[in-house]
Amino acid sequence: MSDFETMGLPAHLITRLKTLGLTEPTPIQSHAIPHALQGRDVLGLAQTGTGKTAAFGLPLMAMMLETGRKPAPKTVRGLVLAPTRELAGQIAQNLRDFCEGTPLKVNMVVGGQSINPQIKRLERGTDLLVATPGRLIDLMDRRALRLDETTFLVLDEADQMLDMGFIHALRKIAAMLPEQRQTMLFSATMPKQMNEIANSYLRSPIRVEVSPPGKAADKVTQEVHFIAKAEKVNLLIELLDKHRDERALVFGRTKHGSEKLMKTLDKAGFATASIHGNKSQGQRDRAISAFKSGDVRVLVATDVAARGLDIPDVKHVYNFDLPNVPDNYVHRIGRTARAGKDGAAIAFCAPDEMGEFKAIQKTMGLSIPVASGRPWEVIEEPKKSRGGGRRGGGGGGGAANPAKPGRSRRRGPARGTGGQGRSAAA
């Protein structure tokens, strides 16, 4: 008897899991599923890629199959909220895989797609609806669905929803839900504002934590190159050229910058695509499909791909630009070393990114090994005197920027950046 069977899941779901090759539960599944089957609210802390979808999806399906009732028109029995279209798509696909052969109906509604077909699909009622908050509110405003019969609610990657400014949308959605419901909230980190969400949505929850916040996957090797911003592209091309047959995910900070980088890599002869907020959902889906199939070897993305992108064979993650939020670094590098495989995370740090780099190391509680260059030193310029005789306006210990009062330079003489002996001096 497998551990899934001892949890009390229905025989059909057990058989389906075996067909999918899932015989042993992950830690988050082992801890969360038994409590969820008892009807308890669950607060789960775990990184992406730890099996959270099954941790909430299997018990919800088990309880829905037990009741045996069908959803009324335009109603939703169970609602799963996700911050991005990519993550919503990943969740919906997993749920459909789990419930294949059952009468349960899974729908997904996200932005970037035509709303009318979504309205049509919701007319007959939905057992499990996976949604992004913005599109869900659009549909509610059009009276395309009701949440007054929703007895199960899941908030997945709740910390990212806060980062993306969905707090007001979540409050509006909560007001439409019945008070008597079972709620599960999953998050990779637990920022202070999360307590407000937890207190508002959960009732006497059981807390399940399977990996400390800020912890990267054990099989990810990390390194950093301290390099001038103007030299980043050359170094990236040099490193990508060493493993052209392996998948690499490159993270940029802005939509415009990521698109420009993708075009540069394409001209350099790499099979490249990009995903970011300026791309339509169809374009994003096609790029991810090409990346999964191997037609595209390098995918350039903003943080829309930091979570929910489950591609087992990503060998390299490049932080071309360091993220503003330290936790996003953890999520980014979590796109590699999945399913027990090895992976490498390579960060590029320009002078004006030292603040972000220090914050990342503090969050992770470790020193990232240096591959080339030397750490930039943040120098404070003198504060401006009242007489206006001095330059600068003072500056804290953050990252330097030409528009900011602080500036960075190397500690000691500049070193080359590796392979071609380039200078990393600012």
Short mmCIF file of C-alpha atoms in Angstrom, two decimals:
data_model
loop_
_atom_site.label_atom_id
_atom_site.label_comp_id
_atom_site.label_asym_id
_atom_site.label_seq_id
_atom_site.Cartn_x
_atom_site.Cartn_y
_atom_site.Cartn_z
CA MET A 1 0.00 0.00 0.00
CA SER A 2 1.45 3.37 -1.06
CA ASP A 3 1.49 6.44 1.15
CA PHE A 4 -1.17 8.01 -1.07
CA GLU A 5 -3.48 5.06 -0.28
CA THR A 6 -2.99 5.38 3.47
CA MET A 7 -4.17 9.01 3.25
CA GLY A 8 -7.67 7.88 2.31
CA LEU A 9 -7.78 9.18 -1.26
CA PRO A 10 -10.35 7.56 -3.60
CA ALA A 11 -9.21 4.47 -5.48
CA HIS A 12 -9.67 6.14 -8.86
CA LEU A 13 -7.35 9.00 -7.94
CA ILE A 14 -4.76 6.52 -6.62
CA THR A 15 -4.89 4.61 -9.91
CA ARG A 16 -4.62 7.83 -11.87
CA LEU A 17 -1.56 8.92 -9.86
CA LYS A 18 0.14 5.60 -10.59
CA THR A 19 -0.57 6.08 -14.30
CA LEU A 20 1.12 9.47 -14.08
CA GLY A 21 4.10 7.88 -12.35
CA LEU A 22 3.34 9.40 -8.94
CA THR A 23 3.65 6.77 -6.24
CA GLU A 24 5.34 8.56 -3.33
CA PRO A 25 4.06 11.89 -2.02
CA THR A 26 6.40 14.86 -1.68
CA PRO A 27 6.87 16.38 1.81
CA ILE A 28 4.28 19.13 1.23
CA GLN A 29 1.80 16.51 0.03
CA SER A 30 2.45 14.22 3.00
CA HIS A 31 1.89 17.06 5.45
CA ALA A 32 -1.00 18.90 3.80
CA ILE A 33 -3.27 16.25 2.26
CA PRO A 34 -4.34 14.46 5.50
CA HIS A 35 -5.33 17.78 7.15
CA ALA A 36 -7.12 18.99 4.02
CA LEU A 37 -9.11 15.74 3.81
CA GLN A 38 -10.34 16.43 7.34
CA GLY A 39 -11.70 19.78 6.20
CA ARG A 40 -9.03 21.88 7.91
CA ASP A 41 -7.81 25.20 6.53
CA VAL A 42 -4.15 24.89 5.52
CA LEU A 43 -1.34 27.46 5.45
CA GLY A 44 1.45 25.87 3.42
CA LEU A 45 4.96 27.29 3.06
CA ALA A 46 6.93 25.65 0.27
CA GLN A 47 8.92 26.64 -2.78
CA THR A 48 7.64 26.19 -6.32
CA GLY A 49 8.27 22.76 -7.78
CA THR A 50 7.53 20.90 -4.53
CA GLY A 51 4.20 19.39 -5.61
CA LYS A 52 1.79 21.95 -4.19
CA THR A 53 -0.83 21.45 -6.90
CA ALA A 54 -1.39 17.85 -5.84
CA ALA A 55 -1.25 18.93 -2.18
CA PHE A 56 -4.41 20.99 -2.59
CA GLY A 57 -5.89 19.48 -5.76
CA LEU A 58 -6.15 15.85 -4.64
CA PRO A 59 -8.07 16.48 -1.39
CA LEU A 60 -10.43 18.94 -3.13
CA MET A 61 -11.19 16.37 -5.83
CA ALA A 62 -11.64 13.62 -3.26
CA MET A 63 -14.21 15.65 -1.33
CA MET A 64 -16.03 16.75 -4.49
CA LEU A 65 -16.26 13.17 -5.73
CA GLU A 66 -17.59 12.09 -2.34
CA THR A 67 -20.50 14.56 -2.43
CA GLY A 68 -21.30 13.58 -6.01
CA ARG A 69 -23.30 16.72 -6.83
CA LYS A 70 -22.98 18.71 -10.03
CA PRO A 71 -22.39 22.47 -10.07
CA ALA A 72 -25.38 24.70 -10.80
CA PRO A 73 -25.19 26.96 -13.90
CA LYS A 74 -22.60 29.75 -13.60
CA THR A 75 -21.46 28.52 -10.18
CA VAL A 76 -18.02 27.36 -9.07
CA ARG A 77 -17.52 24.64 -6.48
CA GLY A 78 -13.78 25.16 -5.96
CA LEU A 79 -11.71 28.24 -6.86
CA VAL A 80 -7.93 28.30 -7.30
CA LEU A 81 -6.36 31.76 -7.62
CA ALA A 82 -2.90 32.15 -9.18
CA PRO A 83 -0.89 35.33 -9.87
CA THR A 84 0.18 34.69 -13.49
CA ARG A 85 -1.26 33.15 -16.64
CA GLU A 86 1.66 30.72 -16.85
CA LEU A 87 1.14 29.40 -13.34
CA ALA A 88 -2.63 29.19 -13.84
CA GLY A 89 -2.07 27.15 -17.01
CA GLN A 90 0.31 24.80 -15.22
CA ILE A 91 -2.15 24.27 -12.35
CA ALA A 92 -5.11 23.70 -14.66
CA GLN A 93 -3.21 21.13 -16.71
CA ASN A 94 -2.13 19.23 -13.59
CA LEU A 95 -5.67 19.21 -12.21
CA ARG A 96 -7.04 17.92 -15.52
CA ASP A 97 -4.43 15.16 -15.48
CA PHE A 98 -5.41 14.15 -11.94
CA CYS A 99 -9.18 14.03 -12.55
CA GLU A 100 -9.17 12.39 -15.99
CA GLY A 101 -11.86 9.72 -16.08
CA THR A 102 -13.98 11.42 -13.40
CA PRO A 103 -17.07 13.62 -13.92
CA LEU A 104 -15.19 16.64 -12.50
CA LYS A 105 -14.88 19.62 -14.82
CA VAL A 106 -11.82 21.93 -14.66
CA ASN A 107 -11.94 25.37 -16.28
CA MET A 108 -9.37 28.15 -16.51
CA VAL A 109 -9.91 31.90 -16.98
CA VAL A 110 -6.97 34.28 -17.44
CA GLY A 111 -6.30 37.60 -19.10
CA GLY A 112 -4.75 37.89 -22.54
CA GLN A 113 -7.42 35.63 -24.05
CA SER A 114 -10.84 36.36 -25.52
CA ILE A 115 -13.37 36.66 -22.72
CA ASN A 116 -16.45 35.46 -24.66
CA PRO A 117 -15.36 31.81 -24.99
CA GLN A 118 -14.58 31.84 -21.26
CA ILE A 119 -18.07 33.14 -20.51
CA LYS A 120 -19.53 30.35 -22.65
CA ARG A 121 -17.55 27.65 -20.82
CA LEU A 122 -18.72 28.90 -17.44
CA GLU A 123 -22.44 28.76 -18.27
CA ARG A 124 -22.91 25.11 -17.27
CA GLY A 125 -21.09 25.51 -13.98
CA THR A 126 -17.58 24.47 -12.97
CA ASP A 127 -16.22 22.05 -10.38
CA LEU A 128 -12.72 23.54 -10.22
CA LEU A 129 -11.91 26.95 -11.66
CA VAL A 130 -8.32 28.17 -11.95
CA ALA A 131 -8.19 31.94 -12.38
CA THR A 132 -6.05 35.04 -12.25
CA PRO A 133 -7.66 37.70 -10.00
CA GLY A 134 -8.10 40.40 -12.65
CA ARG A 135 -9.92 38.22 -15.19
CA LEU A 136 -12.06 36.65 -12.45
CA ILE A 137 -13.30 40.09 -11.39
CA ASP A 138 -14.00 41.01 -15.03
CA LEU A 139 -16.18 37.91 -15.33
CA MET A 140 -17.99 38.59 -12.06
CA ASP A 141 -18.70 42.15 -13.19
CA ARG A 142 -20.27 40.70 -16.34
CA ARG A 143 -22.34 38.30 -14.20
CA ALA A 144 -20.76 35.36 -16.00
CA LEU A 145 -20.26 33.41 -12.77
CA ARG A 146 -21.22 33.36 -9.09
CA LEU A 147 -19.10 32.49 -6.08
CA ASP A 148 -21.90 32.14 -3.52
CA GLU A 149 -21.70 28.32 -3.77
CA THR A 150 -17.90 28.12 -3.72
CA THR A 151 -17.02 25.92 -0.74
CA PHE A 152 -13.31 25.46 -1.54
CA LEU A 153 -10.77 28.24 -2.06
CA VAL A 154 -7.04 27.98 -2.80
CA LEU A 155 -4.62 30.89 -2.98
CA ASP A 156 -1.43 29.67 -4.69
CA GLU A 157 1.80 31.70 -4.64
CA ALA A 158 0.06 34.23 -2.42
CA ASP A 159 3.25 36.18 -1.81
CA GLN A 160 3.62 36.86 -5.52
CA MET A 161 0.02 38.06 -5.66
CA LEU A 162 0.94 40.61 -3.02
CA ASP A 163 4.08 41.63 -4.95
CA MET A 164 1.96 42.15 -8.06
CA GLY A 165 -0.54 44.40 -6.27
CA PHE A 166 -3.51 42.02 -6.16
CA ILE A 167 -4.39 42.76 -2.52
CA HIS A 168 -7.46 44.89 -3.41
CA ALA A 169 -8.63 42.33 -5.96
CA LEU A 170 -8.34 39.57 -3.35
CA ARG A 171 -10.46 41.59 -0.90
CA LYS A 172 -13.15 42.09 -3.55
CA ILE A 173 -13.18 38.37 -4.37
CA ALA A 174 -13.32 37.41 -0.69
CA ALA A 175 -16.46 39.50 -0.23
CA MET A 176 -18.23 37.33 -2.83
CA LEU A 177 -17.42 34.01 -1.14
CA PRO A 178 -19.54 32.26 1.49
CA GLU A 179 -18.20 32.34 5.04
CA GLN A 180 -18.56 28.58 5.38
CA ARG A 181 -15.80 27.25 3.18
CA GLN A 182 -12.47 25.46 3.33
CA THR A 183 -9.47 27.58 2.42
CA MET A 184 -5.88 26.69 1.65
CA LEU A 185 -3.14 29.29 1.18
CA PHE A 186 0.25 28.37 -0.25
CA SER A 187 3.23 30.68 -0.37
CA ALA A 188 6.98 30.41 -0.86
CA THR A 189 7.66 33.24 1.60
CA MET A 190 5.80 34.83 4.48
CA PRO A 191 6.08 38.64 4.28
CA LYS A 192 4.38 40.72 6.98
CA GLN A 193 1.39 41.60 4.81
CA MET A 194 0.72 37.90 4.39
CA ASN A 195 -0.53 37.79 7.98
CA GLU A 196 -3.40 40.07 6.95
CA ILE A 197 -4.29 37.73 4.10
CA ALA A 198 -4.01 34.65 6.31
CA ASN A 199 -6.15 36.18 9.06
CA SER A 200 -8.78 37.33 6.57
CA TYR A 201 -9.08 34.08 4.64
CA LEU A 202 -8.16 31.25 7.01
CA ARG A 203 -9.87 29.93 10.15
CA SER A 204 -7.66 28.15 12.69
CA PRO A 205 -5.36 26.89 9.94
CA ILE A 206 -2.85 24.10 10.27
CA ARG A 207 0.58 25.47 9.30
CA VAL A 208 2.74 23.26 7.09
CA GLU A 209 6.31 24.30 6.29
CA VAL A 210 8.58 21.97 4.36
CA SER A 211 11.46 24.24 3.29
CA PRO A 212 12.78 27.40 4.93
CA PRO A 213 11.98 30.67 3.11
CA GLY A 214 14.88 31.79 0.93
CA LYS A 215 16.26 28.27 0.48
CA ALA A 216 17.25 27.31 -3.06
CA ALA A 217 17.00 23.82 -4.50
CA ASP A 218 19.77 21.62 -3.13
CA LYS A 219 21.10 20.64 -6.57
CA VAL A 220 21.44 24.18 -7.95
CA THR A 221 25.03 25.38 -8.22
CA GLN A 222 25.29 29.16 -8.00
CA GLU A 223 27.88 31.70 -9.08
CA VAL A 224 28.12 35.42 -9.77
CA HIS A 225 30.08 37.50 -12.27
CA PHE A 226 30.80 41.09 -11.22
CA ILE A 227 30.76 42.83 -14.56
CA ALA A 228 30.07 46.22 -16.09
CA LYS A 229 26.59 46.54 -17.54
CA ALA A 230 27.93 47.22 -21.05
CA GLU A 231 29.80 43.90 -21.00
CA LYS A 232 26.89 41.69 -19.90
CA VAL A 233 25.71 40.76 -23.39
CA ASN A 234 29.18 39.66 -24.53
CA LEU A 235 29.64 37.49 -21.45
CA LEU A 236 26.18 35.95 -21.83
CA ILE A 237 26.88 35.02 -25.47
CA GLU A 238 30.23 33.54 -24.46
CA LEU A 239 28.67 31.37 -21.74
CA LEU A 240 25.64 30.30 -23.80
CA ASP A 241 27.97 29.26 -26.61
CA LYS A 242 29.49 26.62 -24.31
CA HIS A 243 26.20 24.71 -24.03
CA ARG A 244 24.20 25.40 -27.19
CA ASP A 245 22.42 22.02 -26.99
CA GLU A 246 21.06 22.61 -23.48
CA ARG A 247 18.08 24.70 -22.42
CA ALA A 248 18.82 28.04 -20.77
CA LEU A 249 16.42 30.49 -19.17
CA VAL A 250 17.59 34.13 -19.09
CA PHE A 251 15.87 36.60 -16.77
CA GLY A 252 15.73 40.31 -17.51
CA ARG A 253 14.16 43.04 -15.40
CA THR A 254 12.05 44.93 -17.96
CA LYS A 255 9.81 43.99 -20.87
CA HIS A 256 11.66 46.24 -23.32
CA GLY A 257 15.10 45.09 -22.16
CA SER A 258 14.14 41.41 -22.39
CA GLU A 259 12.79 41.80 -25.91
CA LYS A 260 15.92 43.66 -27.01
CA LEU A 261 18.14 40.97 -25.49
CA MET A 262 16.17 38.22 -27.23
CA LYS A 263 16.69 39.91 -30.62
CA THR A 264 20.41 40.31 -29.90
CA LEU A 265 20.76 36.61 -29.06
CA ASP A 266 18.77 35.67 -32.15
CA LYS A 267 21.19 37.66 -34.33
CA ALA A 268 24.06 35.86 -32.58
CA GLY A 269 22.71 32.55 -33.88
CA PHE A 270 20.83 31.20 -30.87
CA ALA A 271 17.37 29.65 -31.16
CA THR A 272 15.65 32.18 -28.91
CA ALA A 273 12.19 33.31 -27.81
CA SER A 274 10.88 35.68 -25.17
CA ILE A 275 7.93 36.00 -22.79
CA HIS A 276 6.89 39.12 -20.93
CA GLY A 277 3.88 41.31 -20.22
CA ASN A 278 3.79 42.87 -23.69
CA LYS A 279 3.31 39.49 -25.33
CA SER A 280 -0.17 38.12 -25.98
CA GLN A 281 -1.13 34.90 -24.26
CA GLY A 282 -0.89 33.07 -27.58
CA GLN A 283 2.65 34.34 -28.13
CA ARG A 284 3.65 33.34 -24.60
CA ASP A 285 2.14 29.87 -24.97
CA ARG A 286 3.90 29.31 -28.31
CA ALA A 287 7.24 30.44 -26.88
CA ILE A 288 6.95 28.08 -23.90
CA SER A 289 5.86 25.18 -26.14
CA ALA A 290 8.85 25.75 -28.42
CA PHE A 291 11.13 25.86 -25.37
CA LYS A 292 9.69 22.62 -24.02
CA SER A 293 10.02 20.85 -27.36
CA GLY A 294 13.62 22.00 -27.82
CA ASP A 295 12.95 24.07 -30.94
CA VAL A 296 13.97 27.05 -28.78
CA ARG A 297 17.04 26.59 -26.59
CA VAL A 298 17.18 30.02 -24.94
CA LEU A 299 14.10 31.63 -23.40
CA VAL A 300 14.41 35.26 -22.28
CA ALA A 301 11.81 36.26 -19.72
CA THR A 302 10.79 38.73 -17.07
CA ASP A 303 9.54 37.51 -13.70
CA VAL A 304 6.30 36.28 -15.27
CA ALA A 305 8.27 33.04 -15.70
CA ALA A 306 9.83 33.01 -12.23
CA ARG A 307 7.06 30.72 -10.99
CA GLY A 308 4.81 28.19 -12.63
CA LEU A 309 7.19 27.30 -15.45
CA ASP A 310 7.74 23.58 -14.99
CA ILE A 311 10.24 22.36 -17.58
CA PRO A 312 12.38 19.54 -16.13
CA ASP A 313 15.32 19.91 -18.53
CA VAL A 314 16.30 23.55 -17.93
CA LYS A 315 20.01 23.21 -17.18
CA HIS A 316 20.99 26.87 -16.82
CA VAL A 317 19.31 29.95 -15.36
CA TYR A 318 20.96 33.29 -16.03
CA ASN A 319 20.08 36.33 -13.93
CA PHE A 320 21.09 38.82 -16.62
CA ASP A 321 19.51 41.53 -14.45
CA LEU A 322 19.19 40.95 -10.72
CA PRO A 323 15.61 41.16 -9.42
CA ASN A 324 14.43 44.04 -7.25
CA VAL A 325 12.77 41.59 -4.84
CA PRO A 326 15.30 39.14 -3.30
CA ASP A 327 12.79 36.30 -3.05
CA ASN A 328 12.31 36.40 -6.82
CA TYR A 329 15.93 35.30 -7.20
CA VAL A 330 15.05 32.11 -5.32
CA HIS A 331 12.04 31.53 -7.54
CA ARG A 332 14.02 32.23 -10.70
CA ILE A 333 16.76 29.73 -9.97
CA GLY A 334 14.10 27.23 -8.93
CA ARG A 335 13.33 26.81 -12.66
CA THR A 336 16.38 24.55 -12.87
CA ALA A 337 17.39 21.43 -10.91
CA ARG A 338 13.80 20.18 -11.03
CA ALA A 339 12.66 16.59 -10.60
CA GLY A 340 15.91 15.69 -8.84
CA LYS A 341 18.16 16.87 -11.65
CA ASP A 342 21.19 19.15 -11.46
CA GLY A 343 21.24 22.74 -12.62
CA ALA A 344 23.31 25.92 -12.64
CA ALA A 345 22.34 29.47 -11.73
CA ILE A 346 24.59 32.25 -13.01
CA ALA A 347 24.12 35.86 -11.89
CA PHE A 348 25.51 39.02 -13.48
CA CYS A 349 26.04 41.94 -11.10
CA ALA A 350 26.73 45.44 -12.42
CA PRO A 351 27.83 48.30 -10.13
CA ASP A 352 24.28 49.62 -9.67
CA GLU A 353 23.04 46.16 -8.62
CA MET A 354 25.19 45.69 -5.50
CA GLY A 355 22.26 46.57 -3.25
CA GLU A 356 20.13 43.87 -4.85
CA PHE A 357 22.99 41.36 -4.67
CA LYS A 358 23.57 41.98 -0.96
CA ALA A 359 19.85 41.62 -0.29
CA ILE A 360 19.78 38.29 -2.15
CA GLN A 361 22.67 36.88 -0.12
CA LYS A 362 21.05 38.06 3.11
CA THR A 363 17.74 36.45 2.20
CA MET A 364 19.39 33.16 1.29
CA GLY A 365 21.79 33.22 4.22
CA LEU A 366 24.82 32.36 2.12
CA SER A 367 27.63 33.85 0.07
CA ILE A 368 27.28 33.12 -3.64
CA PRO A 369 30.63 31.95 -5.10
CA VAL A 370 32.38 34.48 -7.34
CA ALA A 371 33.09 33.26 -10.88
CA SER A 372 34.83 36.41 -12.09
CA GLY A 373 35.44 40.01 -11.15
CA ARG A 374 35.39 41.48 -7.67
CA PRO A 375 32.48 42.88 -5.65
CA TRP A 376 31.68 46.49 -6.33
CA GLU A 377 32.06 48.85 -3.41
CA VAL A 378 29.27 51.32 -2.73
CA ILE A 379 30.77 54.75 -2.05
CA GLU A 380 28.82 57.52 -0.37
CA GLU A 381 29.32 60.96 -1.83
CA PRO A 382 29.42 63.97 0.55
CA LYS A 383 26.08 65.38 1.53
CA LYS A 384 25.11 68.61 -0.14
CA SER A 385 25.87 71.58 2.08
CA ARG A 386 23.31 74.28 2.73
CA GLY A 387 25.46 76.67 0.74
CA GLY A 388 25.21 74.40 -2.26
CA GLY A 389 28.98 74.07 -2.60
CA ARG A 390 29.15 70.24 -2.63
CA ARG A 391 27.91 67.73 -5.15
CA GLY A 392 25.62 64.88 -4.35
CA GLY A 393 22.75 64.51 -1.98
CA GLY A 394 24.06 61.96 0.45
CA GLY A 395 23.39 58.30 -0.01
CA GLY A 396 22.70 55.17 1.84
CA GLY A 397 24.19 51.77 1.39
CA GLY A 398 21.99 50.81 -1.56
CA ALA A 399 23.01 50.04 -5.10
CA ALA A 400 24.61 52.85 -7.00
CA ASN A 401 23.04 54.50 -10.01
CA PRO A 402 24.08 57.56 -11.98
CA ALA A 403 20.84 59.20 -10.94
CA LYS A 404 21.36 58.32 -7.30
CA PRO A 405 23.72 59.91 -4.79
CA GLY A 406 25.81 56.80 -4.17
CA ARG A 407 28.23 55.31 -6.68
CA SER A 408 30.04 51.98 -6.89
CA ARG A 409 33.55 50.98 -7.70
CA ARG A 410 35.63 47.86 -7.24
CA ARG A 411 37.50 46.95 -4.16
CA GLY A 412 41.08 46.80 -5.33
CA PRO A 413 42.24 46.49 -8.95
CA ALA A 414 39.79 45.30 -11.57
CA ARG A 415 40.01 41.72 -12.77
CA GLY A 416 38.99 40.21 -16.07
CA THR A 417 35.64 38.52 -16.44
CA GLY A 418 36.85 35.14 -17.47
CA GLY A 419 37.08 33.48 -20.90
CA GLN A 420 38.16 36.39 -23.08
CA GLY A 421 39.98 38.36 -20.39
CA ARG A 422 37.56 41.28 -20.60
CA SER A 423 37.77 44.05 -18.04
CA ALA A 424 34.89 44.31 -15.60
CA ALA A 425 35.79 47.81 -14.46
CA ALA A 426 33.04 50.38 -14.54
#
